[in-house]
């Protein structure tokens, strides 16, 4: 993505996004932009490419409320903060969440040959209160005390990114089309993403038998296995064995993190990937169908029509003809 003139760009992007204790000299490249929606509310995109393994330590003394989305890349994030002190999270593509930390110290460990792409929404507590006060019955219980100001407990919610969230993030990175008011564009996307994450947190809370930290990591791993083997995915029983969760827990995990069953998630991903192929490559319908795991072109066309309400051949013609 090219930096748009109305976006604020910084030369030392990494050090500005998070106050790292040393410069990130091992990076091949970095790109960072941020858009200020209003005082106390902004959205940013950080992109890092590195050949060598990288460890970036950071420290924050002020309370932070962030909504995060990982579009690509994998890294380990060890956090030193109240409640989650020393806990390590594996962050990878397809994971999103909400985090409140009164103070924070930690380290990002980025493996070699990584392309990291992360979107963050940064929210001051005053803005949080203004946006959510009238709908405070929808706010996760752990965040309710923030209406009265900073508190000394931490709260981290992690979930898988829904297809809707992924589509919204793709629109964000493409930027506003010519003639679209930029401020309304960025404001709308920011609010949509925040509402989506709060909804996911509430949906997760309503599902009985919430997943443990380890079970969340296993479900996220299952999601990656499905995507890596989209043309020949394992069956539910095989996937269950690979990640070490029984099939019921695996299905429950997908409902909790993605809001759909394992099969529905795979189907939605295949359709969105086919649409991406039409937009970004020169493949024809038959090649796109094969790329997402369909051997029967009629079955693919029927599934695509049901999902997008347009036949893939017609959709491809519309895209190619502008």
Short mmCIF file of C-alpha atoms in Angstrom, two decimals:
data_model
loop_
_atom_site.label_atom_id
_atom_site.label_comp_id
_atom_site.label_asym_id
_atom_site.label_seq_id
_atom_site.Cartn_x
_atom_site.Cartn_y
_atom_site.Cartn_z
CA UNK A 1 0.00 0.00 0.00
CA UNK A 2 1.25 3.48 -0.79
CA UNK A 3 1.15 6.01 2.00
CA UNK A 4 -1.70 8.40 1.34
CA UNK A 5 -0.91 12.12 1.72
CA UNK A 6 -3.52 12.58 4.44
CA UNK A 7 -1.89 9.86 6.57
CA UNK A 8 0.82 10.72 9.03
CA UNK A 9 4.09 8.95 8.26
CA UNK A 10 7.08 8.64 10.57
CA UNK A 11 10.69 7.84 9.73
CA UNK A 12 11.29 5.81 12.92
CA UNK A 13 8.04 3.93 12.72
CA UNK A 14 8.79 1.02 15.03
CA UNK A 15 10.13 3.15 17.85
CA UNK A 16 7.12 5.44 17.64
CA UNK A 17 4.48 2.73 17.65
CA UNK A 18 5.90 1.06 20.77
CA UNK A 19 8.73 2.64 22.81
CA UNK A 20 11.39 -0.02 22.23
CA UNK A 21 14.48 0.09 24.40
CA UNK A 22 16.85 -0.09 21.45
CA UNK A 23 16.57 0.85 17.75
CA UNK A 24 15.36 -1.89 15.43
CA UNK A 25 18.52 -1.94 13.29
CA UNK A 26 18.03 -5.49 12.02
CA UNK A 27 14.98 -4.65 9.94
CA UNK A 28 15.11 -4.90 6.17
CA UNK A 29 12.24 -2.48 5.87
CA UNK A 30 9.45 -0.96 7.85
CA UNK A 31 6.43 1.11 7.01
CA UNK A 32 4.07 2.79 9.40
CA UNK A 33 1.12 5.07 9.00
CA UNK A 34 -1.47 6.32 11.41
CA UNK A 35 -4.73 8.20 11.03
CA UNK A 36 -6.12 10.37 13.81
CA UNK A 37 -9.89 9.91 13.87
CA UNK A 38 -10.24 12.40 16.74
CA UNK A 39 -8.30 13.40 19.84
CA UNK A 40 -7.64 10.17 21.72
CA UNK A 41 -8.68 7.80 18.92
CA UNK A 42 -6.47 6.66 16.08
CA UNK A 43 -5.84 3.72 13.77
CA UNK A 44 -2.42 2.59 12.55
CA UNK A 45 -0.75 0.02 10.35
CA UNK A 46 2.74 -1.32 11.00
CA UNK A 47 4.59 -3.45 8.47
CA UNK A 48 7.99 -5.03 9.20
CA UNK A 49 10.19 -7.26 7.06
CA UNK A 50 13.27 -8.91 8.56
CA UNK A 51 15.69 -11.61 7.43
CA UNK A 52 17.16 -12.33 10.86
CA UNK A 53 15.45 -13.23 14.13
CA UNK A 54 14.64 -10.12 16.10
CA UNK A 55 13.91 -9.41 19.78
CA UNK A 56 12.38 -6.02 20.55
CA UNK A 57 11.96 -5.04 24.20
CA UNK A 58 9.60 -2.21 25.14
CA UNK A 59 8.15 -0.41 28.11
CA UNK A 60 5.03 1.69 28.65
CA UNK A 61 4.19 3.51 31.87
CA UNK A 62 0.74 4.81 30.93
CA UNK A 63 -2.56 2.90 30.70
CA UNK A 64 -3.26 1.57 27.20
CA UNK A 65 -6.45 0.29 25.57
CA UNK A 66 -5.84 -1.26 22.16
CA UNK A 67 -7.79 -3.23 19.58
CA UNK A 68 -5.35 -5.29 17.51
CA UNK A 69 -5.43 -7.32 14.30
CA UNK A 70 -2.57 -9.41 12.86
CA UNK A 71 -2.82 -9.57 9.08
CA UNK A 72 0.40 -11.52 8.46
CA UNK A 73 3.42 -12.86 10.30
CA UNK A 74 4.06 -14.77 13.50
CA UNK A 75 5.86 -13.68 16.66
CA UNK A 76 6.02 -14.42 20.38
CA UNK A 77 4.86 -11.72 22.78
CA UNK A 78 5.91 -11.95 26.43
CA UNK A 79 4.12 -9.43 28.66
CA UNK A 80 5.05 -8.18 32.11
CA UNK A 81 1.96 -6.54 33.55
CA UNK A 82 -0.49 -7.10 36.42
CA UNK A 83 -2.32 -10.46 36.17
CA UNK A 84 -0.55 -11.59 32.97
CA UNK A 85 3.01 -11.07 34.26
CA UNK A 86 5.46 -13.19 32.29
CA UNK A 87 2.76 -14.82 30.16
CA UNK A 88 3.78 -15.52 26.57
CA UNK A 89 1.36 -15.34 23.66
CA UNK A 90 1.93 -16.68 20.17
CA UNK A 91 0.64 -13.99 17.83
CA UNK A 92 0.07 -14.92 14.22
CA UNK A 93 -1.97 -14.13 11.15
CA UNK A 94 -5.70 -14.23 11.72
CA UNK A 95 -5.62 -13.32 15.42
CA UNK A 96 -7.31 -10.23 16.82
CA UNK A 97 -8.17 -8.98 20.26
CA UNK A 98 -8.59 -6.28 22.86
CA UNK A 99 -6.07 -5.45 25.56
CA UNK A 100 -6.13 -3.11 28.55
CA UNK A 101 -2.86 -2.77 30.46
CA UNK A 102 -2.28 -0.19 33.22
CA UNK A 103 1.45 -0.41 32.62
CA UNK A 104 3.40 -2.72 30.42
CA UNK A 105 6.83 -4.15 29.80
CA UNK A 106 7.60 -6.95 27.44
CA UNK A 107 9.38 -8.35 24.42
CA UNK A 108 8.41 -9.22 20.87
CA UNK A 109 10.42 -12.14 19.46
CA UNK A 110 10.12 -12.14 15.68
CA UNK A 111 11.53 -15.16 13.79
CA UNK A 112 13.73 -14.85 10.73
CA UNK A 113 12.22 -14.38 7.27
CA UNK A 114 9.13 -12.68 8.68
CA UNK A 115 6.72 -10.28 7.05
CA UNK A 116 4.72 -8.77 9.89
CA UNK A 117 1.61 -6.69 9.24
CA UNK A 118 -0.42 -5.40 12.20
CA UNK A 119 -3.31 -2.94 12.54
CA UNK A 120 -3.97 -1.27 15.90
CA UNK A 121 -6.72 1.00 17.16
CA UNK A 122 -5.48 3.19 20.01
CA UNK A 123 -8.15 4.45 22.43
CA UNK A 124 -7.79 6.92 25.30
CA UNK A 125 -9.97 6.10 28.28
CA UNK A 126 -11.91 9.36 27.93
CA UNK A 127 -12.84 8.44 24.35
CA UNK A 128 -13.68 4.89 25.41
CA UNK A 129 -16.09 6.28 28.00
CA UNK A 130 -17.69 8.65 25.50
CA UNK A 131 -18.14 5.97 22.82
CA UNK A 132 -19.45 3.17 25.01
CA UNK A 133 -21.18 4.77 27.99
CA UNK A 134 -24.68 4.67 26.49
CA UNK A 135 -24.10 1.01 25.52
CA UNK A 136 -22.22 0.01 28.68
CA UNK A 137 -24.37 -3.11 29.04
CA UNK A 138 -22.46 -4.48 26.01
CA UNK A 139 -19.01 -3.70 27.42
CA UNK A 140 -17.04 -6.72 28.73
CA UNK A 141 -17.19 -6.79 32.53
CA UNK A 142 -13.43 -6.40 32.92
CA UNK A 143 -13.57 -3.02 31.14
CA UNK A 144 -16.53 -1.52 33.04
CA UNK A 145 -14.31 0.03 35.77
CA UNK A 146 -12.55 2.06 33.05
CA UNK A 147 -15.56 4.37 32.90
CA UNK A 148 -14.25 5.79 36.19
CA UNK A 149 -10.65 6.06 35.00
CA UNK A 150 -7.52 3.86 34.98
CA UNK A 151 -7.49 0.70 37.07
CA UNK A 152 -4.60 -1.54 38.09
CA UNK A 153 -5.77 -4.83 36.63
CA UNK A 154 -4.96 -6.11 33.14
CA UNK A 155 -7.32 -7.71 30.65
CA UNK A 156 -6.48 -9.43 27.38
CA UNK A 157 -9.02 -10.97 25.04
CA UNK A 158 -7.81 -12.94 22.01
CA UNK A 159 -9.95 -14.30 19.22
CA UNK A 160 -9.82 -15.30 15.59
CA UNK A 161 -10.63 -12.65 13.00
CA UNK A 162 -14.01 -13.11 11.41
CA UNK A 163 -14.45 -12.95 7.65
CA UNK A 164 -16.23 -9.59 8.08
CA UNK A 165 -13.29 -8.18 10.05
CA UNK A 166 -10.85 -9.40 7.42
CA UNK A 167 -12.85 -7.75 4.63
CA UNK A 168 -12.96 -4.49 6.60
CA UNK A 169 -9.19 -4.63 7.14
CA UNK A 170 -8.62 -5.24 3.44
CA UNK A 171 -10.67 -2.12 2.68
CA UNK A 172 -8.60 -0.20 5.21
CA UNK A 173 -5.31 -1.13 3.56
CA UNK A 174 -6.66 -0.30 0.10
CA UNK A 175 -7.59 3.16 1.37
CA UNK A 176 -10.53 5.33 0.36
CA UNK A 177 -11.43 5.27 -3.32
CA UNK A 178 -11.34 8.53 -5.31
CA UNK A 179 -14.20 10.78 -4.29
CA UNK A 180 -14.69 9.11 -0.89
CA UNK A 181 -14.34 11.47 2.11
CA UNK A 182 -11.19 10.19 3.84
CA UNK A 183 -12.20 11.13 7.37
CA UNK A 184 -15.58 9.40 7.14
CA UNK A 185 -13.87 6.37 5.57
CA UNK A 186 -11.32 5.94 8.38
CA UNK A 187 -13.81 6.82 11.11
CA UNK A 188 -16.32 4.26 9.83
CA UNK A 189 -13.74 1.48 9.57
CA UNK A 190 -12.33 2.23 13.02
CA UNK A 191 -15.74 2.10 14.67
CA UNK A 192 -16.75 -1.02 12.71
CA UNK A 193 -13.63 -2.88 13.87
CA UNK A 194 -14.13 -1.83 17.50
CA UNK A 195 -17.79 -2.91 17.45
CA UNK A 196 -16.82 -6.23 15.85
CA UNK A 197 -14.26 -7.02 18.56
CA UNK A 198 -16.61 -6.11 21.41
CA UNK A 199 -19.29 -8.30 19.81
CA UNK A 200 -16.80 -11.18 19.58
CA UNK A 201 -15.89 -10.74 23.24
CA UNK A 202 -19.56 -10.84 24.23
CA UNK A 203 -20.30 -13.85 22.01
CA UNK A 204 -17.34 -15.69 23.51
CA UNK A 205 -18.59 -14.93 27.01
CA UNK A 206 -22.02 -16.40 26.20
CA UNK A 207 -20.64 -19.76 25.05
CA UNK A 208 -20.56 -22.25 27.96
CA UNK A 209 -17.24 -23.78 28.96
CA UNK A 210 -14.91 -21.02 27.79
CA UNK A 211 -11.56 -22.15 26.41
CA UNK A 212 -8.40 -22.09 28.47
CA UNK A 213 -5.32 -20.19 27.25
CA UNK A 214 -3.80 -23.45 25.95
CA UNK A 215 -7.02 -24.46 24.18
CA UNK A 216 -7.24 -21.06 22.46
CA UNK A 217 -3.70 -21.55 21.14
CA UNK A 218 -4.65 -25.00 19.81
CA UNK A 219 -7.75 -23.70 18.02
CA UNK A 220 -5.69 -20.90 16.46
CA UNK A 221 -3.23 -23.56 15.30
CA UNK A 222 -6.13 -25.52 13.75
CA UNK A 223 -7.14 -22.43 11.79
CA UNK A 224 -3.61 -22.13 10.38
CA UNK A 225 -3.54 -25.82 9.42
CA UNK A 226 -6.81 -25.44 7.48
CA UNK A 227 -5.51 -22.41 5.59
CA UNK A 228 -2.12 -23.97 4.83
CA UNK A 229 -3.90 -27.05 3.43
CA UNK A 230 -6.89 -25.32 1.87
CA UNK A 231 -6.72 -27.48 -1.28
CA UNK A 232 -6.63 -30.73 0.71
CA UNK A 233 -7.71 -30.00 4.29
CA UNK A 234 -7.76 -32.67 6.99
CA UNK A 235 -11.13 -33.98 8.12
CA UNK A 236 -12.44 -32.94 11.53
CA UNK A 237 -11.11 -36.11 13.17
CA UNK A 238 -7.63 -35.66 11.66
CA UNK A 239 -7.54 -31.98 12.60
CA UNK A 240 -8.60 -32.83 16.14
CA UNK A 241 -5.73 -35.29 16.47
CA UNK A 242 -3.19 -32.86 15.01
CA UNK A 243 -3.90 -30.16 17.59
CA UNK A 244 -4.65 -32.42 20.57
CA UNK A 245 -8.27 -31.37 21.19
CA UNK A 246 -11.34 -33.58 20.98
CA UNK A 247 -13.77 -32.82 18.17
CA UNK A 248 -16.42 -31.27 20.42
CA UNK A 249 -13.88 -28.89 21.96
CA UNK A 250 -12.55 -28.04 18.50
CA UNK A 251 -16.03 -27.16 17.21
CA UNK A 252 -16.73 -25.18 20.38
CA UNK A 253 -13.45 -23.33 19.91
CA UNK A 254 -14.30 -22.28 16.35
CA UNK A 255 -17.72 -21.08 17.49
CA UNK A 256 -16.08 -19.09 20.29
CA UNK A 257 -13.22 -17.58 18.28
CA UNK A 258 -14.77 -17.29 14.80
CA UNK A 259 -18.51 -17.50 15.35
CA UNK A 260 -18.92 -20.42 12.93
CA UNK A 261 -18.28 -24.16 12.72
CA UNK A 262 -14.99 -25.57 11.40
CA UNK A 263 -16.64 -26.47 8.07
CA UNK A 264 -18.30 -23.06 7.72
CA UNK A 265 -15.02 -21.30 8.45
CA UNK A 266 -13.23 -23.27 5.74
CA UNK A 267 -16.04 -22.59 3.26
CA UNK A 268 -16.01 -18.83 3.98
CA UNK A 269 -12.24 -18.71 3.69
CA UNK A 270 -12.29 -20.50 0.34
CA UNK A 271 -14.85 -18.07 -1.06
CA UNK A 272 -12.97 -14.99 0.15
CA UNK A 273 -9.70 -16.39 -1.17
CA UNK A 274 -11.29 -17.03 -4.57
CA UNK A 275 -12.51 -13.45 -4.68
CA UNK A 276 -9.03 -12.21 -3.75
CA UNK A 277 -7.56 -14.30 -6.57
CA UNK A 278 -9.94 -12.68 -9.06
CA UNK A 279 -8.87 -9.21 -7.90
CA UNK A 280 -5.13 -9.79 -7.59
CA UNK A 281 -4.12 -12.41 -10.17
CA UNK A 282 -4.67 -13.37 -13.80
CA UNK A 283 -6.21 -16.76 -12.98
CA UNK A 284 -9.43 -17.80 -14.69
CA UNK A 285 -12.41 -19.36 -12.89
CA UNK A 286 -11.18 -22.93 -13.28
CA UNK A 287 -7.73 -22.08 -11.93
CA UNK A 288 -9.17 -20.15 -8.98
CA UNK A 289 -11.48 -23.05 -8.14
CA UNK A 290 -8.53 -25.43 -8.10
CA UNK A 291 -6.46 -23.01 -5.99
CA UNK A 292 -9.05 -23.08 -3.21
CA UNK A 293 -9.63 -26.83 -3.28
CA UNK A 294 -12.50 -27.41 -5.72
CA UNK A 295 -12.08 -30.16 -8.34
CA UNK A 296 -15.59 -29.71 -9.74
CA UNK A 297 -16.13 -26.33 -11.40
CA UNK A 298 -19.93 -26.65 -11.12
CA UNK A 299 -19.72 -27.16 -7.37
CA UNK A 300 -17.43 -24.14 -7.10
CA UNK A 301 -19.75 -21.95 -9.18
CA UNK A 302 -22.75 -22.96 -7.09
CA UNK A 303 -20.91 -22.24 -3.81
CA UNK A 304 -19.62 -18.90 -5.09
CA UNK A 305 -23.07 -17.85 -6.29
CA UNK A 306 -24.59 -18.72 -2.91
CA UNK A 307 -21.91 -16.76 -1.05
CA UNK A 308 -21.66 -13.62 -3.21
CA UNK A 309 -24.98 -13.76 -5.11
CA UNK A 310 -23.14 -13.66 -8.43
CA UNK A 311 -21.64 -16.40 -10.59
CA UNK A 312 -17.82 -16.43 -10.52
CA UNK A 313 -17.55 -16.11 -14.31
CA UNK A 314 -19.74 -13.01 -14.26
CA UNK A 315 -17.92 -11.58 -11.23
CA UNK A 316 -14.54 -12.09 -12.85
CA UNK A 317 -15.74 -10.30 -16.01
CA UNK A 318 -16.95 -7.34 -13.93
CA UNK A 319 -13.59 -7.15 -12.13
CA UNK A 320 -11.49 -7.45 -15.29
CA UNK A 321 -13.59 -4.87 -17.11
CA UNK A 322 -13.21 -2.36 -14.31
#
